[in-house]
Coordinates of C-alpha atoms in Angstrom, one line a residue:
X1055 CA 6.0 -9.9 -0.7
X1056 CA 6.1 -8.5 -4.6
X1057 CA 2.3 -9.0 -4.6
X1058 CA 1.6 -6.7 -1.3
X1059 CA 4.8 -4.0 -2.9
X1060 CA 3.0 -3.7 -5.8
X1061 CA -0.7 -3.0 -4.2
X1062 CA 1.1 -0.9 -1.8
X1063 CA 2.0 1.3 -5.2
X1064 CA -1.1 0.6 -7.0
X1065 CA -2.6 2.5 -4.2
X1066 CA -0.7 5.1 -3.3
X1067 CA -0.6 5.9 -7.2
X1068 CA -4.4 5.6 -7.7
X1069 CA -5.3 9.2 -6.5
X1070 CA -2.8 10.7 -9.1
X1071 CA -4.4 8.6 -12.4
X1072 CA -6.9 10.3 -14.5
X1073 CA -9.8 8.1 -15.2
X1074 CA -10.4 7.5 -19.1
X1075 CA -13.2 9.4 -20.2
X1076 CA -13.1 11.5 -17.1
X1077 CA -13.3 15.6 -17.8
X1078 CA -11.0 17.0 -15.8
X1079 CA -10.6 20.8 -14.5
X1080 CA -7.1 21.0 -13.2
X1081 CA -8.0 24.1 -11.1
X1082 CA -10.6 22.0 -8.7
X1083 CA -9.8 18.4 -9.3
X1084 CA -5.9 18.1 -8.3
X1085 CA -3.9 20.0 -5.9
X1086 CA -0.2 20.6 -6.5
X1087 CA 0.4 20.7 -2.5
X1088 CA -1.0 17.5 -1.7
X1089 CA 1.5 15.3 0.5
X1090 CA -0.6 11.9 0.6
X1091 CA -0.7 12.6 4.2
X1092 CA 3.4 12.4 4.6
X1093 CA 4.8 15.0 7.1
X1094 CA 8.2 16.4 5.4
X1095 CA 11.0 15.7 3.3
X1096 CA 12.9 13.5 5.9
X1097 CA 9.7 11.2 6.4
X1098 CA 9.5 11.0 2.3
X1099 CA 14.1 10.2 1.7
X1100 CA 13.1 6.4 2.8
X1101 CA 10.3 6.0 0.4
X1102 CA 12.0 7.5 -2.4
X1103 CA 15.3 5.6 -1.5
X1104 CA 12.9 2.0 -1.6
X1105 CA 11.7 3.7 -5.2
X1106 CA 14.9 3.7 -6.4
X1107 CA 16.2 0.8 -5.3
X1108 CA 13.4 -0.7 -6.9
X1109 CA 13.6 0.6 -10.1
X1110 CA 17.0 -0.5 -10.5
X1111 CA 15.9 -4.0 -9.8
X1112 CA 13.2 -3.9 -12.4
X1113 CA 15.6 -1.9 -15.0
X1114 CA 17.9 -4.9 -15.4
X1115 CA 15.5 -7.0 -15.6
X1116 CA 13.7 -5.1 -18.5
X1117 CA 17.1 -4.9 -20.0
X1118 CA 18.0 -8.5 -19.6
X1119 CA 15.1 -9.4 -21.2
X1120 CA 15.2 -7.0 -24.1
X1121 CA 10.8 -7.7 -25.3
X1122 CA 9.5 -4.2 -23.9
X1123 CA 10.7 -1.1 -23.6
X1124 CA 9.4 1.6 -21.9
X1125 CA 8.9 5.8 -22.5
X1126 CA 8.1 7.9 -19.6
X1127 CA 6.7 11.5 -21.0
X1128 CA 7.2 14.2 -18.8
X1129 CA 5.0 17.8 -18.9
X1130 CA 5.1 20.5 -16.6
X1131 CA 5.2 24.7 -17.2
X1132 CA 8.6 26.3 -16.4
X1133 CA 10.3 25.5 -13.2
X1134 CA 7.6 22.7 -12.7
X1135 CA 10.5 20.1 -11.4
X1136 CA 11.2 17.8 -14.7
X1137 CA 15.0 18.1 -14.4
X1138 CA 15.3 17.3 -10.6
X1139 CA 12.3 14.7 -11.3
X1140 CA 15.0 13.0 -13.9
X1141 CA 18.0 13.5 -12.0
X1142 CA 16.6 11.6 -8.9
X1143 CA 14.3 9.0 -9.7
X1144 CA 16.9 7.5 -11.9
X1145 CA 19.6 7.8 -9.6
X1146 CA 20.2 4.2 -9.3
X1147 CA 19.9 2.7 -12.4
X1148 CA 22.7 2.0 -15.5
X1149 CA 22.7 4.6 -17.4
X1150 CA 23.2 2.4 -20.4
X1151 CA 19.7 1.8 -20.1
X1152 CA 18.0 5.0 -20.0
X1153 CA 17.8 7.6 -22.6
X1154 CA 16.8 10.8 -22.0
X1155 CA 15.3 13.4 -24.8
X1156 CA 15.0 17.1 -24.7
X1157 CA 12.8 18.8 -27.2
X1158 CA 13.1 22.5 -28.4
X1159 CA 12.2 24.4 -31.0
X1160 CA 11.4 22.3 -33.8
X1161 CA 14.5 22.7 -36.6
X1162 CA 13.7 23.4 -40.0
X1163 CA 14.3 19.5 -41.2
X1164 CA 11.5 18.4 -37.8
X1165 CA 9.3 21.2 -39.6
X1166 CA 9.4 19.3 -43.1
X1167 CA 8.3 16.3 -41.7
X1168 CA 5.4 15.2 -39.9
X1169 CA 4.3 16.4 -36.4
X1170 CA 5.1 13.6 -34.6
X1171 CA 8.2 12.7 -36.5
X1172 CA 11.2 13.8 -34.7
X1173 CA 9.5 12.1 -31.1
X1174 CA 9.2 8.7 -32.8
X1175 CA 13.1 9.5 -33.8
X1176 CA 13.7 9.1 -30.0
X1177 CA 11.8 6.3 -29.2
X1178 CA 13.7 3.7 -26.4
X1179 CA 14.6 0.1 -28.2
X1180 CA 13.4 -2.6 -26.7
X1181 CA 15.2 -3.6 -23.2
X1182 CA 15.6 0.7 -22.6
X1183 CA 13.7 3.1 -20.6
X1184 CA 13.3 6.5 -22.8
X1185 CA 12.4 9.8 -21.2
X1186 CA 10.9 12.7 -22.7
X1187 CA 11.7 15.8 -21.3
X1188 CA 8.7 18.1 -22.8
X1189 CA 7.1 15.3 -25.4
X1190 CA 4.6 15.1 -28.1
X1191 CA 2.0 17.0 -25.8
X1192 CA 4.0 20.0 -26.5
X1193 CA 1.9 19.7 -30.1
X1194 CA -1.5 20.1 -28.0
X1195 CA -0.2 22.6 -25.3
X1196 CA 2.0 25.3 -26.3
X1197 CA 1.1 25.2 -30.1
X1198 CA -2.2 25.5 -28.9
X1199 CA -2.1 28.8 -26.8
X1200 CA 0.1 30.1 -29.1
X1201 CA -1.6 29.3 -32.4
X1202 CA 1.3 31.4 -34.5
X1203 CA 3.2 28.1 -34.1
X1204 CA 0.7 26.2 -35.8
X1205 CA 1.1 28.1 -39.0
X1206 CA 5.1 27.2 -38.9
X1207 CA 5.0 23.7 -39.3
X1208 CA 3.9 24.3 -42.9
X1209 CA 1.0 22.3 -42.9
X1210 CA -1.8 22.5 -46.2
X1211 CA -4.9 24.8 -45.2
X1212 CA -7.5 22.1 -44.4
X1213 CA -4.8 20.3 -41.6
X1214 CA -5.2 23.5 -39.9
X1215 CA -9.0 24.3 -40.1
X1216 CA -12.0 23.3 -37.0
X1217 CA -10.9 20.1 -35.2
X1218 CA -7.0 20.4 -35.5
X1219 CA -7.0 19.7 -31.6
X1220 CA -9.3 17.0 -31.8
X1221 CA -7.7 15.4 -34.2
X1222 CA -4.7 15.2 -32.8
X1223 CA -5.8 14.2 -29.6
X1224 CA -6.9 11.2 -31.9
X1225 CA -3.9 10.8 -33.8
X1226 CA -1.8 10.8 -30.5
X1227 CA -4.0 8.2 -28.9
X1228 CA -4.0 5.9 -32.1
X1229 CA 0.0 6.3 -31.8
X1230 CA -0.1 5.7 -28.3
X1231 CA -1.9 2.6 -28.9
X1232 CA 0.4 1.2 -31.5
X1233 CA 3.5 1.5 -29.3
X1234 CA 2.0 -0.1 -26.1
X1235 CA 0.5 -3.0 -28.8
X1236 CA 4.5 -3.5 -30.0
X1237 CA 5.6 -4.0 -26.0
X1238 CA 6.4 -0.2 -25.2
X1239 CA 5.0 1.1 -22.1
X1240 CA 3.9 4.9 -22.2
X1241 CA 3.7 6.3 -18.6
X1242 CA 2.2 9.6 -19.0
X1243 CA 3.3 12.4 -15.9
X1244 CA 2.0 15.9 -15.7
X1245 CA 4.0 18.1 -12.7
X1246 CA 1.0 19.9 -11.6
X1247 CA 2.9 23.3 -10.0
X1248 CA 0.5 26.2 -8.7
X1249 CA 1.2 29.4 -9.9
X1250 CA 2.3 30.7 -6.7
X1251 CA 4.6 27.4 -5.9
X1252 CA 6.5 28.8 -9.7
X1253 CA 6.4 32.9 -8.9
X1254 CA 8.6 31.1 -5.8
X1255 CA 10.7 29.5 -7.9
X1256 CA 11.5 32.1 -10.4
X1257 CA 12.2 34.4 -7.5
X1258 CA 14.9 31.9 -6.3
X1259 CA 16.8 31.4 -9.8
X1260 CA 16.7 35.6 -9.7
X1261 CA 18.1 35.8 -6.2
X1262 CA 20.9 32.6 -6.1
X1263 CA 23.4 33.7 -8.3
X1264 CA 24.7 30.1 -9.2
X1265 CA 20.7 29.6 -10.8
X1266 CA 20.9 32.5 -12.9
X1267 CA 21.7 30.3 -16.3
X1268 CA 18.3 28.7 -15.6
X1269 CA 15.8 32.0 -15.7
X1270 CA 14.3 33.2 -19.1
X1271 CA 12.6 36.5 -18.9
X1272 CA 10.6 34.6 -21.4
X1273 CA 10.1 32.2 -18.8
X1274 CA 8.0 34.8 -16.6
X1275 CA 6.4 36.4 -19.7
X1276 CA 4.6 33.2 -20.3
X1277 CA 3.0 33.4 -17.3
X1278 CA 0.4 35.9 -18.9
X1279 CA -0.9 32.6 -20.2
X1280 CA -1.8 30.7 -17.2
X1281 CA -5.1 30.3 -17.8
X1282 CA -4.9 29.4 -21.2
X1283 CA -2.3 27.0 -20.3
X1284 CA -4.8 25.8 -17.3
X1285 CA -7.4 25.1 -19.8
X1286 CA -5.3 23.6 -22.3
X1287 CA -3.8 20.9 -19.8
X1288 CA -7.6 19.9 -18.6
X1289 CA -8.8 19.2 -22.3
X1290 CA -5.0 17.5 -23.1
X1291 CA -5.8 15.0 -19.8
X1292 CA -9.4 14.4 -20.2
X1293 CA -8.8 13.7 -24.1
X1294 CA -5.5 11.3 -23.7
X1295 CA -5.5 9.6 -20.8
X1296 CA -6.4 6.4 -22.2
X1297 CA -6.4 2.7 -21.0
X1298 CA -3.2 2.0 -22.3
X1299 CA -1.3 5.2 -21.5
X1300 CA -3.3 7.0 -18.8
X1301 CA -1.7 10.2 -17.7
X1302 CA -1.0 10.9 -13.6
X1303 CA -1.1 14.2 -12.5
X1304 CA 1.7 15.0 -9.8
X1305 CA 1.4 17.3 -7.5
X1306 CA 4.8 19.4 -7.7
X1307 CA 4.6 22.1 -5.1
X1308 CA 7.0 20.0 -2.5
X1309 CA 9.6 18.3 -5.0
X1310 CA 10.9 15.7 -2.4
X1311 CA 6.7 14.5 -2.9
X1312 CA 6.7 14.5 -6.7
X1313 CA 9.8 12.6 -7.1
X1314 CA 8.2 10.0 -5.1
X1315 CA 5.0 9.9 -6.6
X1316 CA 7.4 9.7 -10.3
X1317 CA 9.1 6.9 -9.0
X1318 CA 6.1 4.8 -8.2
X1319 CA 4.2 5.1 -11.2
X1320 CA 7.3 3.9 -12.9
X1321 CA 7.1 1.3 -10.8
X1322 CA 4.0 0.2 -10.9
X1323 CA 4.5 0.2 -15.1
X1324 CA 7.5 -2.2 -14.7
X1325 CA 5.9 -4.5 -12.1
X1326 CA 2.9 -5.0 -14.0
X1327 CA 5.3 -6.0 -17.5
X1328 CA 7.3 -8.4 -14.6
X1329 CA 10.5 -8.7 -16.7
X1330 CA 12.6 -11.6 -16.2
X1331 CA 16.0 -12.9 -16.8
X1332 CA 16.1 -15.3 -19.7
X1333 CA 16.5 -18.4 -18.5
X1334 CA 19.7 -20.9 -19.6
X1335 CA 18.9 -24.1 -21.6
X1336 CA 20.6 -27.3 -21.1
X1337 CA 22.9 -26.8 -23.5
X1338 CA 23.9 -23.3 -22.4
X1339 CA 24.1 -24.6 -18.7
X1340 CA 26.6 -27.7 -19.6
X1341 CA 28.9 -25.1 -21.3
X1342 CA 28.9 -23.0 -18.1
X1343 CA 29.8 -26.1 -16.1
X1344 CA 32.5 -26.7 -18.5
X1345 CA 33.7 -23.5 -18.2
X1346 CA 33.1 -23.7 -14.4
X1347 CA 35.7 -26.5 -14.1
X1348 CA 38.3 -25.1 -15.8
X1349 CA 38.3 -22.0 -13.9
X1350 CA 38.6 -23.7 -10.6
X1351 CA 41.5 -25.5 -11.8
X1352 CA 43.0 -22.3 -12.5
X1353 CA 43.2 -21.1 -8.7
X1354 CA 46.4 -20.2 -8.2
X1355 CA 48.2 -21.9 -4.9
X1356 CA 46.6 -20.5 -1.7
X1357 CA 43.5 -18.7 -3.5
X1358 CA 40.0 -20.0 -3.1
X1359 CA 38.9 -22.3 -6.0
X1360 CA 35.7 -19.9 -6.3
X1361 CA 35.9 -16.8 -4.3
X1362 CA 32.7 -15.5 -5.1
X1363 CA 31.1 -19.0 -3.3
X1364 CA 33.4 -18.9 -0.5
X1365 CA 32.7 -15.0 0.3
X1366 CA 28.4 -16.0 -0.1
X1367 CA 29.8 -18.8 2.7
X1368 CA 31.2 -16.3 5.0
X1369 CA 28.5 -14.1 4.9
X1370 CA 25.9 -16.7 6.1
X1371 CA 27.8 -17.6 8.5
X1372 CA 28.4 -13.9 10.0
X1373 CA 24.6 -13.6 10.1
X1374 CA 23.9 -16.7 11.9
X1375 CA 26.8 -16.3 14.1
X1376 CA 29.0 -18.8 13.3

């Protein structure tokens, strides 16, 4: 049954992965309406619901197990869904167990160190699930169409001459790398939102009163940029989606459809570490029999010696009737 779940995923995710060493054009090559052939949001609550259920099992195991830990970066233009994306797909685990990381404007101690600094600062330990909300691709996407930022993280002349993008796309990879080599999954999602699906969306924070606080007139200025955002995201995917941390584009026009396609590629990244509870040694397991008989002798008069056994008793007996 686990095996045929997770090929179920695999598949289902497989149209969404971008292929190391593919060149991608975002404009022809993914389409932020597709639905995977899925009627509506009511056909779409049950999958999501499994997703989620799902993850929850997986989370406690990665927890319990505390050897891997995993970061899930999310990109997207304004309005693209990461907030809703974060808010259900992790519905149903601890929160104990999952950190999540929003990055701004770089602060003037981030600025005197290196690029890539303040992200490792927020790294997930080992047994946690970390979530980037805007990540280290912010480096490669904004900075890059708006080159003015460049010149504010006060880096010497030849760090800033012919390459710079290519370079990073290197050092980003090599990074990338280095974590997944020291158990730390990198799943990689990009809310791919068309520009008509976001004029929407802006529209609707403008015209509900009680989504005012989320609209930036900045927000729609930046639009002007499309295309150069558009062009940026195509060379960011076709240069970093790598074996180890391949990126999966989402589409994000119907947000009921990206959270579930979020959900499974988490999914798929926890099945395939398979985390399990440590197991007790002999020692450990006399102690807890010890410990076992002296609790039973503890039952008061009238109470059962082990309620949680005598409520698993009842229950199989209710389902077979008994």
């Amino acid at each position: 049954m686990a095996d045929q779940r997770a090929e179920r995923i695999a598949e289902f995710i497989a149209p969404l992965r971008v292929r190391p060493g593919s060149e991608v054009n975002l404009s022809t090559d993914f389409d932020p309406g597709f639905k995977a052939g899925i009627a509506g949001k009511k056909d779409g609550r049950e999958l999501l619901q499994t997703g989620v259920a799902l993850l929850a099992d997986y989370q406690r195991r990665l927890a319990a197990e505390n050897r891997y830990g995993v970061l899930m970066c999310l990109q997207a233009l304004d309005a693209g869904g990461k907030d809703g994306t974060i808010r259900h797909v992790m519905s149903g685990v601890n929160p104990q167990g999952v950190h999540v990381a929003n990055f701004k404007v770089p602060s003037n101690e981030e600025l005197d160190h290196d690029y890539l600094w303040r992200y490792a600062c927020r790294l997930p330990r080992r047994g946690e699930i970390g979530i980037f909300n805007r990540s280290h691709y912010e480096e490669v996407l904004v900075v890059r169409v708006h080159p003015e930022h460049l010149d504010r993280q006060r880096l010497p002349e030849e760090a800033k001459r012919k390459g710079v993008w290519r370079r990073r796309y290197r050092e980003i990879n090599d990074w990338e790398r280095y974590l997944h080599d020291n158990g730390f999954r990198v799943v990689k999602l990009f809310l791919n939102l068309s520009r008509e699906e976001q004029r929407s969306r802006f529209l609707k924070r403008i015209d509900v009163p009680e989504r005012n606080w989320k609209f930036s007139a900045a927000d729609a200025r930046e639009r002007s940029w499309w295309d150069d955002y558009q062009e940026a995201f195509s060379h960011m995917l076709s240069a970093t989606s790598t074996r180890w941390a391949p990126w999966y584009v989402i589409p994000a026009d119907h947000k009921w459809f990206a959270r579930i396609c979020a959900a499974a590629v988490l999914a798929h990244t926890l099945i395939s570490i398979d985390p399990q509870y440590p197991e007790v040694g002999e020692k450990a397991r006399h102690e807890l029999f010890v410990a076992k008989e002296e609790l039973l002798a503890q039952a008061p008069p009238g109470a059962e010696a082990d309620p949680y056994a005598a409520s698993v008793a009842a229950d199989g007996e209710r389902r077979h009737g008994r």
